[in-house]
Structure formats: C-alpha cells, structure tokens
mmCIF file of C-alpha atoms in Angstrom:
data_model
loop_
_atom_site.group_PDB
_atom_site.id
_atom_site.type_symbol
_atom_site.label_atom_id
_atom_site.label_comp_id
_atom_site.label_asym_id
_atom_site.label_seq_id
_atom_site.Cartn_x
_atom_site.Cartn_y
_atom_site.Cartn_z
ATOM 1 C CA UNK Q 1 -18.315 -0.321 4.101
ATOM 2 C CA UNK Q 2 -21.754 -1.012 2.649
ATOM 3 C CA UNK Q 3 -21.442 -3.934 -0.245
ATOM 4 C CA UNK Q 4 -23.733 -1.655 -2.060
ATOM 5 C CA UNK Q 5 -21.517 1.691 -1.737
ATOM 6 C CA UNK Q 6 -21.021 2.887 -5.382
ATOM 7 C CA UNK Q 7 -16.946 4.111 -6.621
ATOM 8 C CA UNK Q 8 -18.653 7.777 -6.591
ATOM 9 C CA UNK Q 9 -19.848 7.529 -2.502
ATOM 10 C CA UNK Q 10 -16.891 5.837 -1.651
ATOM 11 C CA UNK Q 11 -14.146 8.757 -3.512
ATOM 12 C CA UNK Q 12 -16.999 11.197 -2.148
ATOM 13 C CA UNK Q 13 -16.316 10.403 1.389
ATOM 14 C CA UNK Q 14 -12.422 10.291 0.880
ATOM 15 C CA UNK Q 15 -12.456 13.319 -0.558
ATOM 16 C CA UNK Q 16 -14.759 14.969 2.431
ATOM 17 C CA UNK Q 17 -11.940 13.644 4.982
ATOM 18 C CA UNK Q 18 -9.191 14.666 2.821
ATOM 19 C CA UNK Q 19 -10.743 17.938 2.704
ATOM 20 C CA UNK Q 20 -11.148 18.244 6.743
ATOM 21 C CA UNK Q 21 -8.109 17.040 7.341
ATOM 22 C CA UNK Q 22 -6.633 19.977 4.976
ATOM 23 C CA UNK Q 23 -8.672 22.113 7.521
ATOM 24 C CA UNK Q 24 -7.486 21.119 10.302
ATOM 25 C CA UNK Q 25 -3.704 21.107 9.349
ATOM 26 C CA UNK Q 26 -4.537 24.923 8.381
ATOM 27 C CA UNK Q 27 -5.986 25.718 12.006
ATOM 28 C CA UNK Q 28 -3.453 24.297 13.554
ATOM 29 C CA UNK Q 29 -0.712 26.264 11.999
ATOM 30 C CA UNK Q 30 -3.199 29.435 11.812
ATOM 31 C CA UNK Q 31 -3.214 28.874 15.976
ATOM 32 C CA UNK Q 32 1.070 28.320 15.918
ATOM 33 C CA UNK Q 33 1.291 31.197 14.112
ATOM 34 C CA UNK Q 34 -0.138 33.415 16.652
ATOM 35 C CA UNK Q 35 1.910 31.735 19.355
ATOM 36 C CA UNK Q 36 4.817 32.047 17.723
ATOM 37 C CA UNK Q 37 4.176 35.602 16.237
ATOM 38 C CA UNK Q 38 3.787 36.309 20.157
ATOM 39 C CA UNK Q 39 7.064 34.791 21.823
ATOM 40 C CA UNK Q 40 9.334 33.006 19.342
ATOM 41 C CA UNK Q 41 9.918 29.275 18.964
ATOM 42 C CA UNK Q 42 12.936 28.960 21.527
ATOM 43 C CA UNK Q 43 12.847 25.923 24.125
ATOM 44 C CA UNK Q 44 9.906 24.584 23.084
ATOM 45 C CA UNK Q 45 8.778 21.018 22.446
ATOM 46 C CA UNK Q 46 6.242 19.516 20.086
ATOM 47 C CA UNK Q 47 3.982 18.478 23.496
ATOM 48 C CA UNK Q 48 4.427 22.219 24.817
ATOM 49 C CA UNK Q 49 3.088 23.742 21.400
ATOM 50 C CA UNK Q 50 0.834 21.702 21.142
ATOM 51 C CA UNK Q 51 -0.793 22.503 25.134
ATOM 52 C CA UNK Q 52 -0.205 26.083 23.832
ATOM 53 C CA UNK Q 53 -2.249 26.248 20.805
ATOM 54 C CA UNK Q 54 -4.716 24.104 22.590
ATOM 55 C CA UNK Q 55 -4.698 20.673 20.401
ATOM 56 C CA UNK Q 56 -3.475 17.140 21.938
ATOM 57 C CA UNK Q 57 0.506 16.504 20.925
ATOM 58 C CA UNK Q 58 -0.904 13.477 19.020
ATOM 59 C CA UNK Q 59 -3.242 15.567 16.500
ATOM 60 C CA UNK Q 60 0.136 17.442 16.463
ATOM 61 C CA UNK Q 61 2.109 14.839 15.611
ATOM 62 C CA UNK Q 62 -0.347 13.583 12.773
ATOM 63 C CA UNK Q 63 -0.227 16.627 10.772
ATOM 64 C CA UNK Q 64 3.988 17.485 11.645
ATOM 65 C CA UNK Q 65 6.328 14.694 11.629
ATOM 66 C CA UNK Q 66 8.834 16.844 13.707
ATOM 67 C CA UNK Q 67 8.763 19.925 15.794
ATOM 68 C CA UNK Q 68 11.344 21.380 12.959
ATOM 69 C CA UNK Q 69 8.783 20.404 10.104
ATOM 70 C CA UNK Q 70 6.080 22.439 12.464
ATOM 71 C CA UNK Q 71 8.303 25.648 12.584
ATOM 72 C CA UNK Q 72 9.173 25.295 8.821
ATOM 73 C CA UNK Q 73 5.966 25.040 7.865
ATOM 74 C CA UNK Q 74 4.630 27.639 10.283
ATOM 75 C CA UNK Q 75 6.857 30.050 9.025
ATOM 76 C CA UNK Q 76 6.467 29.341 5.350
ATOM 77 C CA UNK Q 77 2.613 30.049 6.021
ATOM 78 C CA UNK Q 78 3.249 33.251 7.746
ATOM 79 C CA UNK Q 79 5.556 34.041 5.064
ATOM 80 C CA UNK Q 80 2.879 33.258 2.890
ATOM 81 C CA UNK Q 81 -0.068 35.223 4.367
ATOM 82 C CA UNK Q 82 2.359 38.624 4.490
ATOM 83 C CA UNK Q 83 3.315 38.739 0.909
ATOM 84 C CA UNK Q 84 -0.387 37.945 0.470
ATOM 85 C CA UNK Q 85 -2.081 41.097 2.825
ATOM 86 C CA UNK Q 86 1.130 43.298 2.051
ATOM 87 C CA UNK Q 87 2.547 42.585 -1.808
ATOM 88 C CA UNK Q 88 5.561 43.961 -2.521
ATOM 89 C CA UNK Q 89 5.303 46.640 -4.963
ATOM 90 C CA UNK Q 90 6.225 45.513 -8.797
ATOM 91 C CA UNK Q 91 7.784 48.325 -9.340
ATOM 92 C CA UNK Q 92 9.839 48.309 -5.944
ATOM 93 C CA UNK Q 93 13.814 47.903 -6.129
ATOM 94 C CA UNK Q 94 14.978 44.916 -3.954
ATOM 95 C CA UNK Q 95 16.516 47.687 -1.095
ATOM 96 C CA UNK Q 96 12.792 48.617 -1.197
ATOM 97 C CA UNK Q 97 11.456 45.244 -0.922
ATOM 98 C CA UNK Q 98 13.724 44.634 2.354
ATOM 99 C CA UNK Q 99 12.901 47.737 3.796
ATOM 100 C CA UNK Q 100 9.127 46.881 4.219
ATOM 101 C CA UNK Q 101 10.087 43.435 4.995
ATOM 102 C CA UNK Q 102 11.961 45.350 7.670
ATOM 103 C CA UNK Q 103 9.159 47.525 8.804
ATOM 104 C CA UNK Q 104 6.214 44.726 8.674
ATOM 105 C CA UNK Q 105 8.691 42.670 10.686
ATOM 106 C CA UNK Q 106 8.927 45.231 13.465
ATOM 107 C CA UNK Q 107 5.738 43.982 14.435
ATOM 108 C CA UNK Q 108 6.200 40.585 14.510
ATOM 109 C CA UNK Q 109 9.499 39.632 16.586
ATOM 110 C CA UNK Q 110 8.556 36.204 17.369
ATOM 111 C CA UNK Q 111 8.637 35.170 13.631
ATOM 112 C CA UNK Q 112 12.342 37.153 13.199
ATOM 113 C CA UNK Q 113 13.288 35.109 16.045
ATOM 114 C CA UNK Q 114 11.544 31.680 14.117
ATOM 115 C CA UNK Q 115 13.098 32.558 11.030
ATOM 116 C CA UNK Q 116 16.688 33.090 12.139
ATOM 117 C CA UNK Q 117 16.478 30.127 14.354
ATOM 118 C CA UNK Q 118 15.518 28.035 11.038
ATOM 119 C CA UNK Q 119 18.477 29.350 9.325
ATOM 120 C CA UNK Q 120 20.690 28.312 12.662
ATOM 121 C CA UNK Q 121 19.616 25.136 12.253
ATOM 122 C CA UNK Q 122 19.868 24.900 8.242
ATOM 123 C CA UNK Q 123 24.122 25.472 8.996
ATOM 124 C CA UNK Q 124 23.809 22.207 11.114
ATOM 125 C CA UNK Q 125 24.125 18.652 10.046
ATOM 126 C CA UNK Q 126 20.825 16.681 11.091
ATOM 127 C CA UNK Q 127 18.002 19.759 9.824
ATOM 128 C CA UNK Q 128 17.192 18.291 6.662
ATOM 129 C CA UNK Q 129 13.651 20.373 6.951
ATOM 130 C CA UNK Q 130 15.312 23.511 7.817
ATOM 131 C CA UNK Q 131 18.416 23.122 5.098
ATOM 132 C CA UNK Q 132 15.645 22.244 2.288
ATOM 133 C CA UNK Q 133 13.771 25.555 3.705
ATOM 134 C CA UNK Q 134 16.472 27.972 4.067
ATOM 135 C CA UNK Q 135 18.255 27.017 0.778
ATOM 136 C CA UNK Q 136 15.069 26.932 -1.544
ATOM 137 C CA UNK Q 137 14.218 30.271 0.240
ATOM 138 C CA UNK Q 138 17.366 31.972 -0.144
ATOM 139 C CA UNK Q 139 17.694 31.324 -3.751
ATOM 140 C CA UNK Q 140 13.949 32.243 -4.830
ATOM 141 C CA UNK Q 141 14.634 35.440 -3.603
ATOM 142 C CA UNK Q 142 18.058 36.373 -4.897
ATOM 143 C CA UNK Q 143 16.120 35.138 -8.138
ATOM 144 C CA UNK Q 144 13.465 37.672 -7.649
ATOM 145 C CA UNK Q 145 15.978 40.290 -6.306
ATOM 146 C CA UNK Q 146 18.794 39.986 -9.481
ATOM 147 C CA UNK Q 147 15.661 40.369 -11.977
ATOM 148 C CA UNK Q 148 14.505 43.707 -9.777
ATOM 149 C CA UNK Q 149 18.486 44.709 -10.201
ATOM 150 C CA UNK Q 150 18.309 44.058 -14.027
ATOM 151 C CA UNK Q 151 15.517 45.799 -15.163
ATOM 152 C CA UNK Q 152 16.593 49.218 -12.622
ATOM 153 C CA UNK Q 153 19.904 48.378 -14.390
ATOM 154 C CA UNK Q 154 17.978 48.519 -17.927
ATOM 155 C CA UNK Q 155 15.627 51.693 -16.776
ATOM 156 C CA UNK Q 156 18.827 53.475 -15.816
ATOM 157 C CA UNK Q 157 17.923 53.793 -12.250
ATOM 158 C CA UNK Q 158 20.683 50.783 -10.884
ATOM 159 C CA UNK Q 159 24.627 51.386 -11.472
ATOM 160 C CA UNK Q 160 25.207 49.144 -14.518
ATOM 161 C CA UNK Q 161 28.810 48.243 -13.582
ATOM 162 C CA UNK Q 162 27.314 45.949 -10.930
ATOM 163 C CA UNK Q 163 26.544 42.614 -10.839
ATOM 164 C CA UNK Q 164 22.732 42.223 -10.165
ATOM 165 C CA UNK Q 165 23.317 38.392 -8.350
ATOM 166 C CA UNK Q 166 25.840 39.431 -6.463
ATOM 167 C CA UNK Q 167 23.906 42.879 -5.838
ATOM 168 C CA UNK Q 168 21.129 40.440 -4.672
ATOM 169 C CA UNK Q 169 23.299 38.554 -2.285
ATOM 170 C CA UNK Q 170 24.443 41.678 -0.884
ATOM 171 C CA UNK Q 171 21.311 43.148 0.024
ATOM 172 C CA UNK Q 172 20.086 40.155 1.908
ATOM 173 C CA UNK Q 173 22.746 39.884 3.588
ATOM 174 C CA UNK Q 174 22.677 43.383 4.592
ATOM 175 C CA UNK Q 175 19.066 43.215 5.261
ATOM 176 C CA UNK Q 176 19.759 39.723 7.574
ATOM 177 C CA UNK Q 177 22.335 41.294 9.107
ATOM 178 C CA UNK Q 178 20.577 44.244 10.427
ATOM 179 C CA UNK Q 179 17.520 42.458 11.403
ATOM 180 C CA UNK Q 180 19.768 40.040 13.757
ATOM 181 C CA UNK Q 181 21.265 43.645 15.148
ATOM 182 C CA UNK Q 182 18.086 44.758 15.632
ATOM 183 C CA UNK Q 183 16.685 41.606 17.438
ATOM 184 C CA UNK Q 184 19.681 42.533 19.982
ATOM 185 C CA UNK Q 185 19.483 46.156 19.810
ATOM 186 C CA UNK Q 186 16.324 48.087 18.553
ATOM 187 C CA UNK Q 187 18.022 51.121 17.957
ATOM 188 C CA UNK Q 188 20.137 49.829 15.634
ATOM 189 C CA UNK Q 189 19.411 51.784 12.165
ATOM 190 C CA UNK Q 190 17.994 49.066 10.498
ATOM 191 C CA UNK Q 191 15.560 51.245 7.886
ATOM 192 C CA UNK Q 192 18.407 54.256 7.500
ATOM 193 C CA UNK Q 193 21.381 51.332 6.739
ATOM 194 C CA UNK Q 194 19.238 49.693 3.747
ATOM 195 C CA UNK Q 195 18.558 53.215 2.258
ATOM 196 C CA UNK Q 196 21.819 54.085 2.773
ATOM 197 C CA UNK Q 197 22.653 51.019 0.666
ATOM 198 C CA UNK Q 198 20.142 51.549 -2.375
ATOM 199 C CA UNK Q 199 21.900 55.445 -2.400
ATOM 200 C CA UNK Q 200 25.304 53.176 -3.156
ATOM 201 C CA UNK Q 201 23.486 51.382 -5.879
ATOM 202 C CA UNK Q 202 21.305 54.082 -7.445
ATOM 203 C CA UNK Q 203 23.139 55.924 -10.371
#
C-alpha cells in the first residue's frame, strides 16, 4: 500500500471488494439455484456443484463453508426471490397461502426435493446449518400463519373454538405432508386436500 494512501482510498477500496465479493456470492447461488431448481440436491458434493454451476470448488468453498451451508443458503434465496415475484396475498387465509405455495412449487421439484432434504437433515445430530434453518423457518411461519388464523377468527370467517397455533401447526403439516405425497405420487390431491381443510376451518 502506497505510504501516501489517505483512510478514505484505503476504506474506498475495501469497500469496492467487499462489494464484489457480495456479487459474486449472489451469482453463485443465482447459478445453484437453477441447478438445483432443475434436479434436486441428492448425491452431490461441494466439487460436483461447483463443476455444475461452472465455478472452481475453491471459489465455492470461499463463499460456503459446507455443502449443507450451500443448500441452506440456496434455498433460503429461492425462498426469498418467490415470496418476492409471487407475494402472498394480505388478505389470504394460511390454507390459501399453502395452496399457492403448493401450486408455484409444482414447477419447481428440485427445490421440494432441497427443502425436504434440509428438514431430513435438521432431525439428525451433526446439521447444525440445517437445524438452525428448519427451526427458525418453521416457527416464522406458524407466527405468520396463527396471526392469519386470528384476525379470520376476529372477521368471523375462522371457527373461533380453535386454537389459531395449533391451527397453524396443522396446516403445515398438512401442507408438508401432501407435498412429500406428491413428490412420490403426482396425482395425489394435493390442492383439493388443503381446500378440503380450510372448508373444516371456515365457519
């Protein structure tokens, strides 16, 4: 470094590679996003992803400490890009909410397959990454999902002799449930279950 660099050129340039390093984390998962949107995450290693998605396993390895950080993370972005392109409806009851999840997720297999192999792990002892990721997701959206229950309960629209966290616990369970059927069967009644469901509820 120069002797006569100045504190501003010197937190200038760390910010610049902080900033392309941010972009290059985000094109990496962007690419491992369509790869695993595509085929799922089964029997593959860090070095395999990263020959798929076309970056060396140690730029890999520099952004993802693990290949189960990776698929959290990869996930967690898809995640976040859907709720992004395809909000939920305010106004949508949490059988609603799960039934679009439902249909959206039609067309993306590979993540179902990510997602439920994240929650696989999260039952096993040595996932710290996917426990941390399963639990935290689980209980943001029975949050969500009791509030939705509580203010249909309020507008007269929800049974009111029900409990809206348990009501929340229900429906993802119903809704995780059927998804797993449908990865093994697509003609399960995945859609026709939930509204049968939100028919139980409704007063």
């Amino acid at each position: 470094m120069p002797d006569d660099a100045t504190d501003n050129e010197v937190a200038g340039r760390a910010r610049g590679s902080y900033a392309k390093g941010l972009a290059r984390r985000q094109e990496i998962l962007d690419r491992a996003i369509e790869v695993f949107a595509r085929r799922g995450s089964e029997g593959t290693s860090l070095r395999s992803i990263a020959q798929e998605i076309g970056v060396s396993h140690a730029a890999l390895t520099h952004y993802f400490s693990s290949r189960e950080d990776l698929l959290v993370e990869v996930y967690k972005e898809a995640e976040r890009r859907g709720d992004s392109e395809h909000p939920h409806s305010p106004e949508a009851s949490p059988v609603e909410m799960m039934t679009a999840s439902a249909r959206h997720n039609h067309g993306v297999p590979g993540l179902v397959q990510l997602y439920s192999t994240l929650v696989a792990a999260a039952l096993e002892a040595g996932h710290p990454a996917a426990t941390a990721f399963a639990t935290e997701r689980f209980a943001r959206v029975r949050s969500d999902l009791a509030e939705r229950v509580r203010r249909d309960q309020a507008a007269g629209i929800t049974r009111a002799d029900v409990d809206p966290d348990a009501v929340a616990s229900l429906v993802i369970a119903a809704s995780d449930g059927l998804q797993t059927q449908w990865m093994l069967d697509e003609s399960v009644p995945q859609s026709e279950a939930l509204e049968l469901l939100a028919r139980l509820l409704a007063v």
